[in-house]
Amino acid sequence: MPFRKYVEIGRVAFLADGPEKGKIAAIVNVIDQNKVLIDGPTTGVSRQAYALKQMHLTPLKVKFPFDASTKLVRKELTANKVNEKWAESSWAKRLENKAKRANMTDFDRFKLRKAKAQRNRIITVALNQKKKALRKAGKI
């Protein structure tokens, strides 16, 4: 599978570190090999220089010209429904689940453990019933 996530104008990036951690923004301009100019008007990220080491490139991309204004970037991001596409992605869902697990209380973890045990018990009983029926029929 060829590499598809290049540092380019219009590439949407997930900001993994720094003051805007956890948000997405579009690359507007490449400053040098270590920094890019980003803008995320739909997610509350102001136009600023950001280090490439502090972001992860996503497969999402929008089309706008080099050094586009914030108004144009907002228009393209909303027209391409980037926030909805990001929310639907497995990456965003995984981050959301990770945050939920981190915010669980001790009692929440206890309830989860009990619910999983109950689910496993139901599955085991159903499986054993099927095995017993197959043994009686002589198929095992």
Coordinates of N, CA and C in Angstrom, one line a residue:
M1 N 0.8 -1.2 0.0 CA 0.0 0.0 0.0 C 0.9 1.2 0.0
P2 N 0.7 2.1 -1.0 CA 1.6 3.3 -1.0 C 1.3 4.3 0.1
F3 N 2.3 5.1 0.4 CA 2.1 6.1 1.4 C 1.2 7.2 0.9
R4 N 0.2 7.6 1.7 CA -0.8 8.6 1.2 C -0.9 9.8 2.0
K5 N -0.3 9.9 3.2 CA -0.5 11.1 4.1 C 0.7 12.0 4.0
Y6 N 0.7 12.9 3.0 CA 1.8 13.8 2.8 C 1.6 15.1 3.5
V7 N 2.7 15.8 3.9 CA 2.5 17.2 4.4 C 2.3 18.0 3.2
E8 N 1.0 18.5 3.1 CA 0.6 19.3 1.9 C -0.5 20.3 2.3
I9 N -0.7 21.3 1.5 CA -1.7 22.3 1.8 C -3.0 21.7 1.7
G10 N -3.8 21.9 2.8 CA -5.2 21.3 2.9 C -5.2 20.0 3.6
R11 N -4.1 19.4 4.0 CA -4.1 18.2 4.8 C -4.6 18.5 6.2
V12 N -5.5 17.7 6.7 CA -6.1 17.8 8.0 C -5.2 17.0 9.0
A13 N -4.8 17.7 10.1 CA -3.9 17.0 11.0 C -4.6 17.0 12.4
F14 N -4.2 16.0 13.2 CA -4.7 15.8 14.6 C -3.5 16.4 15.4
L15 N -3.8 17.4 16.3 CA -2.8 18.0 17.1 C -2.7 17.2 18.4
A16 N -1.6 16.4 18.4 CA -1.3 15.5 19.5 C -0.7 16.1 20.7
D17 N -0.1 17.3 20.6 CA 0.7 17.9 21.7 C 0.6 19.4 21.6
G18 N 0.9 20.1 22.6 CA 0.9 21.5 22.6 C -0.3 22.1 23.1
P19 N -0.5 23.4 23.0 CA -1.7 24.1 23.6 C -3.0 23.7 23.0
E20 N -3.0 23.2 21.8 CA -4.3 22.8 21.1 C -4.5 21.3 21.1
K21 N -3.9 20.6 22.0 CA -3.9 19.2 22.0 C -5.4 18.6 21.9
G22 N -5.5 17.6 21.0 CA -6.8 16.9 20.9 C -7.7 17.5 19.8
K23 N -7.3 18.6 19.2 CA -8.1 19.2 18.1 C -7.6 18.9 16.8
I24 N -8.4 19.2 15.7 CA -7.9 19.0 14.3 C -7.8 20.4 13.7
A25 N -6.9 20.4 12.7 CA -6.7 21.7 12.0 C -6.2 21.3 10.6
A26 N -6.3 22.3 9.7 CA -5.8 22.1 8.3 C -4.5 22.8 8.1
I27 N -3.6 22.2 7.3 CA -2.3 22.8 7.0 C -2.6 23.9 5.9
V28 N -2.1 25.1 6.2 CA -2.3 26.2 5.3 C -1.1 26.5 4.5
N29 N 0.1 26.4 5.1 CA 1.4 26.7 4.5 C 2.4 25.9 5.2
V30 N 3.5 25.5 4.4 CA 4.6 24.8 5.0 C 5.7 25.9 5.2
I31 N 6.1 26.0 6.5 CA 7.2 27.0 6.8 C 8.6 26.5 6.5
D32 N 8.9 25.4 7.1 CA 10.1 24.7 6.8 C 9.9 23.2 7.0
Q33 N 11.0 22.4 7.1 CA 10.8 20.9 7.2 C 10.3 20.5 8.6
N34 N 10.3 21.4 9.5 CA 9.8 21.1 10.9 C 8.5 21.8 11.3
K35 N 8.1 22.8 10.6 CA 7.0 23.6 11.0 C 6.0 23.9 9.9
V36 N 4.8 24.0 10.2 CA 3.7 24.3 9.2 C 2.8 25.4 9.9
L37 N 2.1 26.1 9.0 CA 1.1 27.1 9.4 C -0.2 26.3 9.4
I38 N -0.9 26.3 10.5 CA -2.2 25.6 10.6 C -3.3 26.6 10.9
D39 N -4.5 26.1 10.6 CA -5.7 26.9 10.9 C -6.9 26.0 11.0
G40 N -7.6 26.1 12.1 CA -8.8 25.3 12.4 C -9.9 26.1 12.9
P41 N -10.5 26.9 12.0 CA -11.6 27.8 12.5 C -12.9 27.1 13.0
T42 N -13.1 25.9 12.5 CA -14.3 25.1 12.9 C -14.1 24.4 14.2
T43 N -12.8 24.2 14.7 CA -12.6 23.5 15.9 C -12.0 24.4 17.0
G44 N -11.9 25.7 16.7 CA -11.4 26.6 17.7 C -9.8 26.7 17.7
V45 N -9.2 26.3 16.7 CA -7.7 26.4 16.6 C -7.4 27.7 15.8
S46 N -6.7 28.6 16.5 CA -6.3 29.9 15.8 C -5.2 29.6 14.8
R47 N -5.0 30.5 13.9 CA -4.0 30.4 12.8 C -2.6 30.6 13.5
Q48 N -1.8 29.6 13.4 CA -0.5 29.6 14.1 C 0.5 28.6 13.5
A49 N 1.8 28.9 13.8 CA 2.8 27.9 13.4 C 2.8 26.8 14.4
Y50 N 3.0 25.6 13.8 CA 2.9 24.4 14.7 C 4.0 23.4 14.2
A51 N 4.7 22.8 15.2 CA 5.7 21.8 14.8 C 5.1 20.5 14.3
L52 N 5.7 19.9 13.3 CA 5.2 18.7 12.7 C 5.3 17.5 13.7
K53 N 6.3 17.6 14.6 CA 6.4 16.6 15.7 C 5.3 16.5 16.6
Q54 N 4.5 17.6 16.7 CA 3.4 17.7 17.6 C 2.1 17.4 17.0
M55 N 2.1 16.9 15.8 CA 0.8 16.6 15.1 C 0.9 15.3 14.4
H56 N -0.2 14.7 14.1 CA -0.3 13.5 13.3 C -1.2 13.8 12.1
L57 N -0.7 13.4 10.9 CA -1.5 13.7 9.7 C -2.6 12.7 9.5
T58 N -3.8 13.1 9.1 CA -4.9 12.2 8.9 C -5.1 12.0 7.4
P59 N -5.9 11.0 7.1 CA -6.2 10.8 5.7 C -7.1 11.8 5.0
L60 N -7.7 12.7 5.9 CA -8.6 13.7 5.4 C -7.8 14.9 4.7
K61 N -8.4 15.4 3.6 CA -7.8 16.5 2.9 C -8.8 17.4 2.3
V62 N -8.6 18.7 2.3 CA -9.5 19.6 1.6 C -8.7 20.4 0.6
K63 N -9.4 21.0 -0.4 CA -8.7 21.8 -1.4 C -8.9 23.2 -1.1
F64 N -7.8 24.0 -1.0 CA -7.9 25.4 -1.0 C -6.5 25.9 -1.3
P65 N -6.4 27.1 -1.8 CA -5.1 27.6 -2.3 C -4.1 27.9 -1.2
F66 N -2.8 27.9 -1.6 CA -1.7 28.2 -0.8 C -1.9 29.5 0.0
D67 N -1.7 29.5 1.3 CA -1.8 30.7 2.2 C -3.3 31.2 2.1
A68 N -4.3 30.4 2.1 CA -5.7 30.8 2.1 C -6.1 31.5 3.4
S69 N -7.0 32.4 3.3 CA -7.5 33.1 4.5 C -8.3 32.2 5.3
T70 N -8.5 32.6 6.6 CA -9.3 31.8 7.6 C -10.7 31.6 7.1
K71 N -11.3 32.7 6.5 CA -12.6 32.6 5.9 C -12.8 31.5 4.9
L72 N -11.8 31.4 4.0 CA -11.8 30.4 2.9 C -11.6 29.0 3.5
V73 N -10.7 28.9 4.5 CA -10.5 27.6 5.1 C -11.7 27.1 5.8
R74 N -12.4 28.0 6.5 CA -13.7 27.7 7.2 C -14.7 27.2 6.2
K75 N -14.8 27.9 5.1 CA -15.8 27.5 4.1 C -15.5 26.1 3.5
E76 N -14.3 25.8 3.2 CA -13.9 24.5 2.7 C -14.1 23.4 3.7
L77 N -13.7 23.7 5.0 CA -13.9 22.6 6.0 C -15.3 22.3 6.3
T78 N -16.2 23.3 6.2 CA -17.6 23.1 6.4 C -18.3 22.4 5.2
A79 N -17.8 22.8 4.0 CA -18.4 22.3 2.8 C -18.0 20.8 2.6
N80 N -16.8 20.4 3.1 CA -16.4 19.0 3.0 C -16.8 18.2 4.2
K81 N -17.5 18.8 5.2 CA -17.9 18.2 6.4 C -16.8 17.4 7.1
V82 N -15.7 18.1 7.3 CA -14.5 17.5 7.9 C -14.7 17.1 9.3
N83 N -15.4 17.9 10.1 CA -15.7 17.6 11.5 C -16.5 16.3 11.6
E84 N -17.5 16.1 10.7 CA -18.4 14.9 10.8 C -17.6 13.7 10.3
K85 N -16.8 13.9 9.3 CA -15.9 12.7 8.8 C -15.0 12.3 9.9
W86 N -14.4 13.3 10.6 CA -13.4 13.0 11.7 C -14.2 12.3 12.9
A87 N -15.4 12.8 13.2 CA -16.1 12.1 14.3 C -16.5 10.7 14.0
E88 N -16.7 10.4 12.7 CA -17.1 9.1 12.3 C -15.9 8.1 12.2
S89 N -14.7 8.7 12.1 CA -13.5 7.8 11.9 C -13.2 7.0 13.1
S90 N -12.6 5.8 12.9 CA -12.3 4.9 14.0 C -11.2 5.5 14.9
W91 N -10.4 6.4 14.4 CA -9.4 7.1 15.1 C -10.0 8.0 16.2
A92 N -11.0 8.8 15.8 CA -11.7 9.7 16.8 C -12.5 8.8 17.8
K93 N -13.1 7.8 17.3 CA -13.9 6.9 18.3 C -12.9 6.3 19.3
R94 N -11.8 5.8 18.8 CA -10.8 5.2 19.7 C -10.3 6.2 20.8
L95 N -10.1 7.5 20.4 CA -9.7 8.5 21.3 C -10.8 8.8 22.3
E96 N -12.0 8.8 21.8 CA -13.2 9.1 22.7 C -13.3 7.9 23.8
N97 N -13.2 6.7 23.3 CA -13.3 5.6 24.2 C -12.1 5.6 25.2
K98 N -10.9 6.0 24.8 CA -9.8 6.1 25.7 C -10.1 7.1 26.8
A99 N -10.7 8.3 26.4 CA -11.0 9.3 27.4 C -12.1 8.8 28.3
K100 N -13.0 8.1 27.9 CA -14.1 7.5 28.7 C -13.5 6.6 29.8
R101 N -12.6 5.7 29.3 CA -12.0 4.8 30.2 C -11.1 5.5 31.3
A102 N -10.4 6.6 30.9 CA -9.6 7.3 31.8 C -10.4 8.0 32.8
N103 N -11.6 8.4 32.5 CA -12.5 9.1 33.4 C -13.4 8.2 34.3
M104 N -13.2 6.9 34.1 CA -14.1 5.9 34.9 C -13.6 6.0 36.4
T105 N -14.6 5.9 37.2 CA -14.4 5.7 38.7 C -14.2 4.3 39.0
D106 N -13.8 4.0 40.3 CA -13.6 2.7 40.7 C -14.9 1.9 40.6
F107 N -16.0 2.5 41.0 CA -17.3 1.8 40.9 C -17.7 1.5 39.5
D108 N -17.4 2.4 38.6 CA -17.7 2.2 37.2 C -16.9 1.0 36.6
R109 N -15.6 0.9 37.0 CA -14.8 -0.3 36.6 C -15.4 -1.6 37.2
F110 N -15.9 -1.5 38.4 CA -16.5 -2.7 39.1 C -17.7 -3.1 38.3
K111 N -18.6 -2.1 38.0 CA -19.8 -2.4 37.3 C -19.5 -3.0 35.9
L112 N -18.5 -2.5 35.2 CA -18.1 -3.0 33.9 C -17.6 -4.4 34.0
R113 N -16.8 -4.7 35.0 CA -16.3 -6.1 35.2 C -17.5 -7.0 35.5
K114 N -18.4 -6.6 36.3 CA -19.6 -7.5 36.6 C -20.4 -7.7 35.3
A115 N -20.6 -6.7 34.5 CA -21.4 -6.8 33.3 C -20.7 -7.7 32.3
K116 N -19.4 -7.6 32.2 CA -18.7 -8.5 31.3 C -18.8 -10.0 31.7
A117 N -18.7 -10.2 33.0 CA -18.8 -11.5 33.6 C -20.2 -12.1 33.3
Q118 N -21.2 -11.3 33.5 CA -22.6 -11.7 33.2 C -22.8 -12.1 31.7
R119 N -22.2 -11.2 30.8 CA -22.3 -11.5 29.4 C -21.6 -12.8 29.0
N120 N -20.4 -13.0 29.6 CA -19.7 -14.2 29.3 C -20.4 -15.5 29.8
R121 N -21.1 -15.3 30.9 CA -21.8 -16.5 31.5 C -23.0 -16.8 30.6
I122 N -23.7 -15.8 30.0 CA -24.8 -16.1 29.1 C -24.3 -16.8 27.8
I123 N -23.2 -16.3 27.3 CA -22.6 -16.9 26.1 C -22.2 -18.3 26.3
T124 N -21.5 -18.6 27.5 CA -21.1 -19.9 27.8 C -22.3 -20.9 27.9
V125 N -23.3 -20.5 28.6 CA -24.5 -21.3 28.8 C -25.1 -21.6 27.4
A126 N -25.2 -20.7 26.5 CA -25.8 -20.9 25.2 C -24.9 -21.8 24.4
L127 N -23.6 -21.6 24.5 CA -22.7 -22.5 23.7 C -22.8 -23.9 24.2
N128 N -22.8 -24.1 25.5 CA -22.9 -25.4 26.1 C -24.2 -26.1 25.7
Q129 N -25.3 -25.4 25.6 CA -26.6 -26.0 25.2 C -26.5 -26.5 23.8
K130 N -25.8 -25.7 22.9 CA -25.7 -26.1 21.5 C -24.8 -27.3 21.4
K131 N -23.7 -27.3 22.2 CA -22.8 -28.5 22.1 C -23.5 -29.8 22.6
K132 N -24.3 -29.6 23.7 CA -25.1 -30.8 24.2 C -26.1 -31.3 23.2
A133 N -26.8 -30.4 22.5 CA -27.7 -30.8 21.4 C -27.0 -31.5 20.3
L134 N -25.8 -31.0 19.9 CA -25.1 -31.6 18.8 C -24.5 -33.0 19.2
R135 N -24.1 -33.1 20.5 CA -23.7 -34.4 21.0 C -24.8 -35.5 21.0
K136 N -26.0 -35.0 21.4 CA -27.2 -35.9 21.4 C -27.5 -36.4 20.0
A137 N -27.3 -35.4 19.0 CA -27.7 -35.8 17.6 C -26.6 -36.6 17.0
G138 N -25.4 -36.7 17.7 CA -24.3 -37.5 17.2 C -23.5 -36.8 16.1
K139 N -23.5 -35.5 16.1 CA -22.7 -34.7 15.1 C -21.4 -34.3 15.7
I140 N -21.1 -34.5 17.0 CA -19.8 -34.3 17.5 C -19.1 -35.5 17.9

